[in-house]
Amino acid sequence: MTSAASKPETRIQGIGVSPGISWGLVEILSTALEEPEEASIERSEVESEINRLSLALVATREQISELQKEIISEDAENSAAIFDAHLLLLEDATVLKEVQKITESELKTIDWAYFSVVKRYIDSLRKIADPYLRERAVDIEDVAKRVLGNLRRTTHGAVPGQLNAQTNIVLSHDLTPSDTVSMDRSKVRGFATEAGSQTSHTAIMARSLNIAAVVAIHKIPEGCSTGDTAIVDGHHGLVILNPSPETLADYKALAEKEKLVVSGLDNIKDAPTETSDGVTITLSANIEFLQELSSVADQGAEGIGLYRTEFFYLSNQELRSEENQTANYREVAEATAPHGVIIRTLDIGGDKMCPELYTVPEPNPFLGWRGIRLSLDRPADFRIQLRSILKASAVGKVRVMFPFISTLEEVQRSKQHLEAAKTELRDQGIPFDEEIEVGAMIEIPSAVMIADHIAREVDFLSIGTNDLIQYTTAVDRVNDRVAGLYQPTHPAVIALIRETVEAAHRNNIWCGICGEAASDLRMTPIWVGLGVDELSVGSAQLLKIRHAISKLDSESCGKLVEELRAHGTAGEIERHCINFAKEFYPEFLI
Ligand code: PEP
Ligand code: MG
């Protein structure tokens, strides 16, 4: 075997899903679902086998609840919600009935029966094109590994026990959410997986836990083995195996610098967000779950610029009632005073599927029944959401925003529903903000082309760059095969954003950006130069963006955006922006 020291440095490009730099000894994990032996039992043993399963389910429930508590105490509560879904899967009555039936009628051990049933579910989910449903296969596998481990009276699912004492970097085909949470964070500093995408649960977990992570590296190289050294560069989506002493020294210096810079940002938590020449920009945060509210406030956000309501809606049917939605929105409204919250109506569809709503399979979910289309087709449920949002507007500053707008009629019809909901509340004597502001998301090129018309109907526009990039360049945002073509700095994307901001300003309304590009420090000068009024970003990036804006001046940024018109490729624009930004905040552009 070649020793780690003699192996050449190898760079593998993936997708960075959790920023940060870490290095150390590699552990390659095999996380496959192990098939138990297909063994038969006597009829007299059936009852004790079924009891064994009940005990294993109890033990699994306890383990999942423990993990959930642990992750909540680590201030990563949004990720804890994933384990609610695991608890539901664990107790899925259809699965458990099928398992019991196999043991009773075929006289097979409960381990085998359980394995064969869940394996069938996992295999059929994996064949589905929809990425959200494919991701559910990972959840079922995660739960199944624990149950089978408990049936064997071992704690099979716990990764930490399997790690070497000195493991720092975990490499694996894929990691389940509980693999990720179970990692001993005193050892594991980073991980990289062959599979995965920005929206996978593992990516969400890594960001919550602040572990540098890269996904979609496709293949761990043949010669790579446990005990090698590696660097995970979550900023650039890079894994460097067997780094040379020079590379390692460079990365250590970068990490040191990053630590210093981040610790220096605490003093701007309460500062306004303004350029060096006094142009103010509202810097708000994006959230998916209420549990994020405290960390958002800690980071000095000026309110919530995007509350993606579909996540809680999809997580639990009980939460969909008007009473529960109202309580949920009120909590956000109260917590974000005096700044307030932009509540986006449901954006189900695309990669956020809701199986009970999609009785007919979607051949092309990202171009299908999604966002406002679904709300307008389900008026009763739309009305419940609008009434709940309006009721919350009585206790704090609430704005409402419609997603996935492709036509003017959609905006007009949505507003009619809002007006009808207002009339109902008025008639019932229920208080709400009569002046509630209404916004439209601009994330489809057709909406950009009619932005003047849309702007005349609403109080603000918010640009969803995640989708605008996907629909402008025809690149599926969750397909890692074409990830290289997903280019935030594509000149067409910049031109569409420019057009949207100008249309908003021509019509005297404000315009924000709430897609991931708002958090991209390379692009901050463009947003300043275009005169964007609001940026809504992931809370981890918030202070860096505020710092970057404070270093920039609007005049030079204005010149920059004019210069960018000369470029025809994303690469040229990216390089130009990086060079420009490096003059103002080199410390963040690593
Ligand atoms: C976007 O498309 O940029 C956006 C903010 O919405 P989502 O990511 O939820 O589609
Ligand atoms: Mg979107």
Short mmCIF file of N, CA and C in Angstrom, two decimals, residues 28-134:
data_model
loop_
_atom_site.label_atom_id
_atom_site.label_comp_id
_atom_site.label_asym_id
_atom_site.label_seq_id
_atom_site.Cartn_x
_atom_site.Cartn_y
_atom_site.Cartn_z
N ILE A 28 -12.96 6.97 5.78
CA ILE A 28 -13.97 6.69 4.75
C ILE A 28 -15.04 5.82 5.39
N LEU A 29 -16.25 6.30 5.37
CA LEU A 29 -17.35 5.57 6.02
C LEU A 29 -18.17 4.82 5.00
N SER A 30 -18.48 3.61 5.35
CA SER A 30 -19.46 2.90 4.53
C SER A 30 -20.77 3.01 5.29
N THR A 31 -21.77 3.55 4.64
CA THR A 31 -23.03 3.78 5.37
C THR A 31 -24.17 2.97 4.78
N ALA A 32 -23.82 1.86 4.15
CA ALA A 32 -24.87 1.07 3.49
C ALA A 32 -25.82 0.44 4.51
N LEU A 33 -27.03 0.22 4.05
CA LEU A 33 -28.02 -0.48 4.89
C LEU A 33 -27.69 -1.97 4.82
N GLU A 34 -27.33 -2.55 5.97
CA GLU A 34 -26.89 -3.94 5.94
C GLU A 34 -28.06 -4.92 5.89
N GLU A 35 -27.95 -5.88 4.98
CA GLU A 35 -29.02 -6.86 4.81
C GLU A 35 -28.88 -7.97 5.85
N PRO A 36 -29.90 -8.19 6.68
CA PRO A 36 -29.78 -9.29 7.65
C PRO A 36 -29.92 -10.64 6.96
N GLU A 37 -29.51 -11.69 7.64
CA GLU A 37 -29.62 -13.03 7.07
C GLU A 37 -31.11 -13.39 6.90
N GLU A 38 -31.44 -14.05 5.79
CA GLU A 38 -32.84 -14.44 5.59
C GLU A 38 -33.10 -15.74 6.35
N ALA A 39 -33.54 -15.62 7.61
CA ALA A 39 -33.69 -16.82 8.44
C ALA A 39 -35.17 -17.08 8.75
N SER A 40 -35.50 -18.38 8.88
CA SER A 40 -36.88 -18.76 9.19
C SER A 40 -37.05 -18.95 10.70
N ILE A 41 -38.31 -18.88 11.14
CA ILE A 41 -38.61 -19.08 12.56
C ILE A 41 -39.74 -20.10 12.69
N GLU A 42 -39.94 -20.59 13.90
CA GLU A 42 -41.08 -21.48 14.19
C GLU A 42 -42.31 -20.61 14.41
N ARG A 43 -43.50 -21.19 14.19
CA ARG A 43 -44.73 -20.42 14.43
C ARG A 43 -44.78 -19.94 15.88
N SER A 44 -44.29 -20.75 16.80
CA SER A 44 -44.34 -20.39 18.23
C SER A 44 -43.47 -19.15 18.53
N GLU A 45 -42.58 -18.81 17.60
CA GLU A 45 -41.68 -17.68 17.86
C GLU A 45 -42.22 -16.33 17.34
N VAL A 46 -43.36 -16.42 16.62
CA VAL A 46 -43.88 -15.21 15.97
C VAL A 46 -44.09 -14.08 16.98
N GLU A 47 -44.75 -14.43 18.11
CA GLU A 47 -45.08 -13.38 19.06
C GLU A 47 -43.82 -12.72 19.63
N SER A 48 -42.82 -13.55 19.96
CA SER A 48 -41.63 -12.94 20.55
C SER A 48 -40.87 -12.11 19.50
N GLU A 49 -40.96 -12.50 18.24
CA GLU A 49 -40.33 -11.68 17.19
C GLU A 49 -41.01 -10.31 17.11
N ILE A 50 -42.36 -10.34 17.18
CA ILE A 50 -43.10 -9.07 17.08
C ILE A 50 -42.79 -8.19 18.30
N ASN A 51 -42.63 -8.83 19.45
CA ASN A 51 -42.23 -8.08 20.66
C ASN A 51 -40.87 -7.43 20.49
N ARG A 52 -39.98 -8.21 19.85
CA ARG A 52 -38.62 -7.70 19.63
C ARG A 52 -38.68 -6.40 18.80
N LEU A 53 -39.58 -6.41 17.80
CA LEU A 53 -39.70 -5.21 16.98
C LEU A 53 -40.23 -4.04 17.82
N SER A 54 -41.22 -4.34 18.69
CA SER A 54 -41.76 -3.25 19.52
C SER A 54 -40.66 -2.64 20.38
N LEU A 55 -39.82 -3.51 20.96
CA LEU A 55 -38.74 -2.99 21.81
C LEU A 55 -37.75 -2.17 20.99
N ALA A 56 -37.45 -2.67 19.79
CA ALA A 56 -36.51 -1.94 18.93
C ALA A 56 -37.07 -0.58 18.53
N LEU A 57 -38.40 -0.52 18.33
CA LEU A 57 -39.01 0.76 17.96
C LEU A 57 -38.93 1.75 19.12
N VAL A 58 -39.16 1.22 20.35
CA VAL A 58 -39.06 2.09 21.53
C VAL A 58 -37.64 2.64 21.65
N ALA A 59 -36.65 1.73 21.50
CA ALA A 59 -35.25 2.17 21.63
C ALA A 59 -34.91 3.20 20.55
N THR A 60 -35.41 2.96 19.35
CA THR A 60 -35.12 3.89 18.24
C THR A 60 -35.74 5.24 18.51
N ARG A 61 -36.98 5.21 19.01
CA ARG A 61 -37.66 6.48 19.32
C ARG A 61 -36.82 7.28 20.32
N GLU A 62 -36.31 6.56 21.34
CA GLU A 62 -35.50 7.27 22.35
C GLU A 62 -34.24 7.86 21.74
N GLN A 63 -33.59 7.06 20.86
CA GLN A 63 -32.35 7.57 20.24
C GLN A 63 -32.63 8.81 19.40
N ILE A 64 -33.71 8.75 18.63
CA ILE A 64 -34.00 9.90 17.75
C ILE A 64 -34.32 11.13 18.60
N SER A 65 -35.10 10.90 19.68
CA SER A 65 -35.44 12.05 20.54
C SER A 65 -34.18 12.64 21.18
N GLU A 66 -33.24 11.75 21.57
CA GLU A 66 -31.98 12.22 22.15
C GLU A 66 -31.22 13.10 21.16
N LEU A 67 -31.13 12.60 19.91
CA LEU A 67 -30.43 13.35 18.87
C LEU A 67 -31.08 14.71 18.68
N GLN A 68 -32.42 14.68 18.74
CA GLN A 68 -33.17 15.91 18.53
C GLN A 68 -32.84 16.92 19.65
N LYS A 69 -32.80 16.41 20.89
CA LYS A 69 -32.50 17.31 22.00
C LYS A 69 -31.11 17.89 21.85
N GLU A 70 -30.19 17.00 21.45
CA GLU A 70 -28.80 17.41 21.32
C GLU A 70 -28.67 18.55 20.30
N ILE A 71 -29.37 18.36 19.19
CA ILE A 71 -29.22 19.35 18.11
C ILE A 71 -29.91 20.66 18.49
N ILE A 72 -31.01 20.56 19.26
CA ILE A 72 -31.66 21.79 19.71
C ILE A 72 -30.72 22.55 20.66
N SER A 73 -30.04 21.79 21.55
CA SER A 73 -29.15 22.47 22.49
C SER A 73 -27.95 23.06 21.77
N GLU A 74 -27.67 22.58 20.55
CA GLU A 74 -26.57 23.16 19.79
C GLU A 74 -27.02 24.33 18.94
N ASP A 75 -28.24 24.81 19.22
CA ASP A 75 -28.73 25.98 18.50
C ASP A 75 -28.93 25.71 17.02
N ALA A 76 -29.31 24.48 16.70
CA ALA A 76 -29.54 24.15 15.29
C ALA A 76 -30.96 23.60 15.18
N GLU A 77 -31.90 24.34 15.77
CA GLU A 77 -33.26 23.81 15.91
C GLU A 77 -33.95 23.51 14.60
N ASN A 78 -33.60 24.28 13.55
CA ASN A 78 -34.29 24.02 12.28
C ASN A 78 -34.00 22.61 11.79
N SER A 79 -32.77 22.14 12.07
CA SER A 79 -32.44 20.79 11.66
C SER A 79 -33.16 19.76 12.52
N ALA A 80 -33.47 20.13 13.76
CA ALA A 80 -34.16 19.20 14.65
C ALA A 80 -35.50 18.77 14.08
N ALA A 81 -36.12 19.65 13.29
CA ALA A 81 -37.43 19.32 12.72
C ALA A 81 -37.35 18.10 11.80
N ILE A 82 -36.18 17.85 11.22
CA ILE A 82 -36.02 16.69 10.35
C ILE A 82 -36.30 15.41 11.14
N PHE A 83 -35.94 15.43 12.44
CA PHE A 83 -36.15 14.23 13.24
C PHE A 83 -37.62 14.02 13.60
N ASP A 84 -38.43 15.08 13.51
CA ASP A 84 -39.87 14.88 13.67
C ASP A 84 -40.36 13.97 12.55
N ALA A 85 -39.85 14.25 11.35
CA ALA A 85 -40.24 13.43 10.20
C ALA A 85 -39.77 11.99 10.42
N HIS A 86 -38.58 11.81 11.01
CA HIS A 86 -38.08 10.45 11.26
C HIS A 86 -38.97 9.71 12.25
N LEU A 87 -39.44 10.44 13.25
CA LEU A 87 -40.31 9.78 14.24
C LEU A 87 -41.61 9.33 13.57
N LEU A 88 -42.11 10.14 12.64
CA LEU A 88 -43.33 9.74 11.92
C LEU A 88 -43.08 8.50 11.07
N LEU A 89 -41.93 8.49 10.38
CA LEU A 89 -41.61 7.34 9.53
C LEU A 89 -41.47 6.07 10.37
N LEU A 90 -40.88 6.23 11.55
CA LEU A 90 -40.66 5.09 12.43
C LEU A 90 -41.97 4.40 12.78
N GLU A 91 -43.01 5.21 12.92
CA GLU A 91 -44.27 4.63 13.34
C GLU A 91 -45.28 4.46 12.21
N ASP A 92 -44.79 4.46 10.99
CA ASP A 92 -45.69 4.33 9.83
C ASP A 92 -46.45 3.00 9.90
N ALA A 93 -47.78 3.11 10.07
CA ALA A 93 -48.59 1.92 10.32
C ALA A 93 -48.57 0.95 9.12
N THR A 94 -48.54 1.48 7.90
CA THR A 94 -48.57 0.59 6.73
C THR A 94 -47.32 -0.29 6.71
N VAL A 95 -46.17 0.33 6.97
CA VAL A 95 -44.93 -0.43 6.96
C VAL A 95 -44.96 -1.51 8.05
N LEU A 96 -45.34 -1.10 9.25
CA LEU A 96 -45.30 -2.04 10.36
C LEU A 96 -46.27 -3.21 10.16
N LYS A 97 -47.43 -2.92 9.56
CA LYS A 97 -48.39 -3.99 9.29
C LYS A 97 -47.81 -5.00 8.30
N GLU A 98 -47.16 -4.46 7.25
CA GLU A 98 -46.58 -5.34 6.23
C GLU A 98 -45.50 -6.24 6.82
N VAL A 99 -44.69 -5.63 7.71
CA VAL A 99 -43.59 -6.38 8.34
C VAL A 99 -44.17 -7.54 9.15
N GLN A 100 -45.17 -7.21 9.95
CA GLN A 100 -45.79 -8.21 10.82
C GLN A 100 -46.39 -9.34 9.97
N LYS A 101 -47.00 -8.94 8.85
CA LYS A 101 -47.63 -9.94 7.98
C LYS A 101 -46.60 -10.93 7.44
N ILE A 102 -45.43 -10.42 7.04
CA ILE A 102 -44.40 -11.31 6.48
C ILE A 102 -43.94 -12.31 7.55
N THR A 103 -43.72 -11.78 8.76
CA THR A 103 -43.27 -12.68 9.84
C THR A 103 -44.33 -13.73 10.13
N GLU A 104 -45.60 -13.30 10.18
CA GLU A 104 -46.67 -14.25 10.53
C GLU A 104 -46.93 -15.26 9.41
N SER A 105 -46.98 -14.78 8.15
CA SER A 105 -47.39 -15.71 7.10
C SER A 105 -46.21 -16.46 6.49
N GLU A 106 -45.03 -15.80 6.40
CA GLU A 106 -43.90 -16.49 5.77
C GLU A 106 -42.94 -17.09 6.79
N LEU A 107 -43.21 -16.83 8.07
CA LEU A 107 -42.36 -17.32 9.17
C LEU A 107 -40.90 -16.95 8.96
N LYS A 108 -40.66 -15.66 8.80
CA LYS A 108 -39.30 -15.14 8.67
C LYS A 108 -38.98 -14.30 9.90
N THR A 109 -37.70 -14.16 10.21
CA THR A 109 -37.35 -13.32 11.37
C THR A 109 -37.86 -11.91 11.13
N ILE A 110 -38.08 -11.20 12.23
CA ILE A 110 -38.60 -9.84 12.10
C ILE A 110 -37.56 -8.93 11.44
N ASP A 111 -36.26 -9.25 11.67
CA ASP A 111 -35.19 -8.45 11.05
C ASP A 111 -35.32 -8.52 9.52
N TRP A 112 -35.48 -9.76 9.04
CA TRP A 112 -35.57 -9.94 7.59
C TRP A 112 -36.84 -9.27 7.04
N ALA A 113 -37.94 -9.48 7.77
CA ALA A 113 -39.21 -8.93 7.30
C ALA A 113 -39.12 -7.40 7.24
N TYR A 114 -38.56 -6.80 8.28
CA TYR A 114 -38.45 -5.34 8.32
C TYR A 114 -37.56 -4.84 7.18
N PHE A 115 -36.41 -5.52 7.03
CA PHE A 115 -35.48 -5.11 5.97
C PHE A 115 -36.14 -5.19 4.60
N SER A 116 -36.82 -6.30 4.32
CA SER A 116 -37.36 -6.47 2.97
C SER A 116 -38.45 -5.45 2.65
N VAL A 117 -39.25 -5.08 3.66
CA VAL A 117 -40.29 -4.09 3.41
C VAL A 117 -39.69 -2.70 3.17
N VAL A 118 -38.80 -2.28 4.07
CA VAL A 118 -38.28 -0.90 3.90
C VAL A 118 -37.40 -0.79 2.66
N LYS A 119 -36.69 -1.88 2.35
CA LYS A 119 -35.83 -1.86 1.15
C LYS A 119 -36.69 -1.62 -0.10
N ARG A 120 -37.85 -2.27 -0.13
CA ARG A 120 -38.73 -2.10 -1.28
C ARG A 120 -39.16 -0.62 -1.41
N TYR A 121 -39.53 -0.02 -0.27
CA TYR A 121 -39.93 1.40 -0.29
C TYR A 121 -38.77 2.28 -0.77
N ILE A 122 -37.59 2.01 -0.21
CA ILE A 122 -36.42 2.84 -0.54
C ILE A 122 -36.13 2.74 -2.03
N ASP A 123 -36.14 1.49 -2.55
CA ASP A 123 -35.81 1.31 -3.97
C ASP A 123 -36.81 2.02 -4.86
N SER A 124 -38.11 1.94 -4.50
CA SER A 124 -39.06 2.60 -5.41
C SER A 124 -38.95 4.12 -5.30
N LEU A 125 -38.66 4.66 -4.10
CA LEU A 125 -38.50 6.12 -4.00
C LEU A 125 -37.28 6.59 -4.79
N ARG A 126 -36.22 5.76 -4.79
CA ARG A 126 -35.00 6.17 -5.50
C ARG A 126 -35.20 6.27 -7.01
N LYS A 127 -36.21 5.56 -7.50
CA LYS A 127 -36.43 5.58 -8.96
C LYS A 127 -37.21 6.83 -9.40
N ILE A 128 -37.78 7.55 -8.42
CA ILE A 128 -38.61 8.70 -8.77
C ILE A 128 -37.73 9.89 -9.13
N ALA A 129 -38.13 10.59 -10.20
CA ALA A 129 -37.29 11.71 -10.67
C ALA A 129 -37.29 12.88 -9.68
N ASP A 130 -38.38 13.03 -8.96
CA ASP A 130 -38.51 14.19 -8.08
C ASP A 130 -37.48 14.15 -6.94
N PRO A 131 -36.62 15.17 -6.86
CA PRO A 131 -35.54 15.14 -5.87
C PRO A 131 -36.03 15.15 -4.43
N TYR A 132 -37.19 15.79 -4.19
CA TYR A 132 -37.69 15.84 -2.81
C TYR A 132 -38.05 14.43 -2.35
N LEU A 133 -38.73 13.69 -3.21
CA LEU A 133 -39.13 12.32 -2.83
C LEU A 133 -37.91 11.41 -2.74
N ARG A 134 -36.93 11.64 -3.64
CA ARG A 134 -35.70 10.83 -3.56
C ARG A 134 -35.02 11.04 -2.21
#
